[in-house]
Each structure stands twice: as structure tokens, then as C-alpha cells.
Coordinates of C-alpha atoms in Angstrom, one line a residue:
M17 CA 52.5 -15.0 64.3
N18 CA 52.1 -11.9 66.6
N19 CA 49.9 -12.0 69.5
H20 CA 48.0 -8.5 67.9
L21 CA 45.3 -8.9 65.1
V22 CA 46.9 -8.9 61.9
E23 CA 46.3 -5.7 60.1
N24 CA 46.4 -4.8 56.7
P25 CA 49.2 -2.0 55.2
K26 CA 47.5 1.7 55.8
I27 CA 49.2 4.9 55.5
I28 CA 49.4 6.7 59.4
E29 CA 49.3 10.5 59.5
L30 CA 51.6 11.7 62.3
P31 CA 51.4 14.0 65.0
K32 CA 52.2 17.9 63.6
V33 CA 52.9 20.5 65.5
L34 CA 53.3 23.7 63.5
D35 CA 55.3 26.4 64.3
K36 CA 56.9 29.4 62.5
R37 CA 60.8 28.6 63.5
G38 CA 60.0 24.7 61.5
N39 CA 57.3 22.2 62.1
L40 CA 58.1 18.9 64.0
S41 CA 56.0 15.2 63.7
F42 CA 56.4 12.1 65.9
F43 CA 55.8 8.6 66.4
E44 CA 55.9 6.6 69.8
N45 CA 55.5 3.0 70.3
V46 CA 51.7 1.8 70.3
N47 CA 50.9 5.4 70.3
Q48 CA 50.6 5.8 66.5
I49 CA 52.1 2.6 65.0
P50 CA 51.0 -0.7 66.0
F51 CA 54.1 -2.2 67.7
A52 CA 56.7 -1.5 69.9
I53 CA 60.1 -0.5 68.0
K54 CA 62.9 -2.7 68.2
R55 CA 65.1 -1.6 65.4
T56 CA 65.4 1.1 63.6
Y57 CA 67.6 2.0 60.2
W58 CA 67.7 4.4 56.9
I59 CA 68.1 4.3 53.5
Y60 CA 69.5 7.3 51.7
D61 CA 72.2 7.7 48.6
V62 CA 70.0 5.5 46.6
P63 CA 71.3 5.7 42.7
G64 CA 68.9 6.8 40.4
G65 CA 66.6 4.0 38.9
E66 CA 68.2 1.4 41.6
S67 CA 65.0 -0.5 44.3
R68 CA 65.4 -1.7 47.9
G69 CA 63.9 -4.3 49.1
G70 CA 62.8 -7.4 47.0
H71 CA 61.7 -10.0 50.3
A72 CA 58.7 -10.3 52.5
Y73 CA 59.3 -11.5 56.1
H74 CA 57.7 -14.0 58.5
E75 CA 57.3 -12.5 61.8
N76 CA 58.8 -8.5 60.9
E77 CA 56.5 -5.5 60.4
E78 CA 57.6 -2.2 59.5
F79 CA 56.8 1.5 59.3
I80 CA 58.0 3.5 56.7
V81 CA 58.5 7.3 56.7
A82 CA 60.0 9.6 53.9
L83 CA 61.9 11.7 55.9
S84 CA 63.1 13.7 52.5
G85 CA 62.7 13.5 49.0
S86 CA 59.8 10.8 48.2
F87 CA 60.1 7.0 46.6
D88 CA 57.3 4.3 45.9
V89 CA 56.4 1.2 48.3
I90 CA 54.8 -1.8 46.4
L91 CA 53.6 -4.1 48.3
D92 CA 52.3 -7.3 47.2
D93 CA 50.1 -9.7 49.5
G94 CA 50.6 -12.8 46.6
I95 CA 47.2 -11.7 44.8
E96 CA 47.3 -8.0 44.5
K97 CA 50.2 -5.1 44.1
E98 CA 49.2 -1.8 45.9
T99 CA 51.5 1.6 45.5
Y100 CA 52.3 4.0 48.3
S101 CA 53.8 6.7 47.3
L102 CA 55.8 8.4 50.2
N103 CA 56.4 12.2 49.8
R104 CA 55.6 13.6 53.0
S105 CA 57.7 13.3 57.1
Y106 CA 54.2 13.6 58.5
Y107 CA 53.0 10.0 57.5
G108 CA 54.0 6.6 57.1
L109 CA 53.4 3.2 55.8
Y110 CA 52.5 0.4 58.0
V111 CA 53.8 -2.5 56.3
P112 CA 52.4 -5.9 58.4
Q113 CA 54.5 -9.4 58.1
L114 CA 53.9 -11.8 54.8
Y115 CA 53.6 -8.6 52.2
W116 CA 56.3 -8.8 49.8
R117 CA 58.1 -4.9 50.0
E118 CA 59.7 -3.2 47.0
M119 CA 60.8 0.3 47.3
N120 CA 61.7 2.4 43.9
N121 CA 61.6 5.8 42.6
F122 CA 63.8 7.5 44.4
S123 CA 64.1 11.0 44.4
T124 CA 67.7 13.0 44.7
N125 CA 68.4 12.9 48.4
S126 CA 65.6 10.9 49.3
L127 CA 66.1 9.3 52.9
A128 CA 63.8 6.9 54.3
L129 CA 63.1 5.7 57.9
I130 CA 62.2 2.5 58.6
V131 CA 61.0 0.9 62.6
S132 CA 60.5 -2.8 62.9
N133 CA 58.8 -4.6 65.7
T134 CA 61.8 -7.4 65.4
Q135 CA 65.7 -7.1 65.9
F136 CA 67.5 -8.1 62.4
E137 CA 67.0 -11.9 62.1
E138 CA 68.0 -13.2 58.8
N139 CA 65.5 -16.4 59.1
D140 CA 63.1 -13.7 59.3
Y141 CA 63.7 -12.9 55.4
I142 CA 61.7 -14.2 52.8
R143 CA 63.9 -13.8 49.7
D144 CA 62.7 -16.2 47.1
Y145 CA 59.3 -15.0 45.3
E146 CA 57.9 -18.0 44.6
V147 CA 58.6 -19.4 48.3
F148 CA 56.6 -16.2 49.7
L149 CA 53.4 -17.3 47.0
L150 CA 53.9 -20.8 48.3
I151 CA 53.6 -19.2 52.1
K152 CA 50.7 -17.0 51.3
N153 CA 48.8 -20.0 50.2
D154 CA 49.2 -22.0 53.0
K155 CA 48.1 -19.1 55.6

């Protein structure tokens, strides 16, 4: 488990620098998000009706931003599910470890940016929902 206090999922509003030439938003390690970034990736060109995710992580935490377009992130703590609709590039969703995550309802040309606190490690993934529930019940 990470050394910092375990937090709940939450929407984090990012700084906005308004300018008539175009606006700018940003995030920095631990200033806006509660972890240091070790990995960055993005999801794009998702065909209509498709979903992404369908897994949880033992240790990995994420921050998800809709840079373009919109999509929904469904988080499941093993008891309740909550849907977060992301459609603005100046806020994102913090996803702690041990939450089952699915992403769906991608709009045309949507772009999801994800940063995480760990590098890719296949062994960190929990890809079976029943195993996820067993792990959550042990915590």
C-alpha cells in the first residue's frame, strides 16, 4: 500500500488561464493531483459502443482527463458504482487503487489522458471481477 493517506475518488478542478487567444489548463505532480506521475498514456479512436478498462489495480492510482470530447468513467468499490461524466479539459477524475474501472460512452474524436503513479506492471492488474471482490472483502 502507498504511504500517503488513501483517498476516495473525486473530481479535481484544474487551474484555468483564460486568454482571448485560447485557454490553458495544467496539472503538476502533487500540486493538483495526490501523487507523483510515473506514467502517462492516452486513449483515442474508440469505436462507437466500445468500452475500455474493465479492471482494477492493486497499487496504481490514476488521474483521468477528457482532453477532447466526452466519456463516462464508472467506478465500483465492490459495494456501490458511481458514474463520472468527463467532458471538460479543466477537470479530471482521481481514481485510487482498488477501484474497478470502466470507461464508456466515448464521443466522436474523444481523447482521454491518463496519468498514474506507477509504471506499467501487468501483475498490478486485477482483471477478474470476482477476484477483485475477494480482495476488497479482505481489506
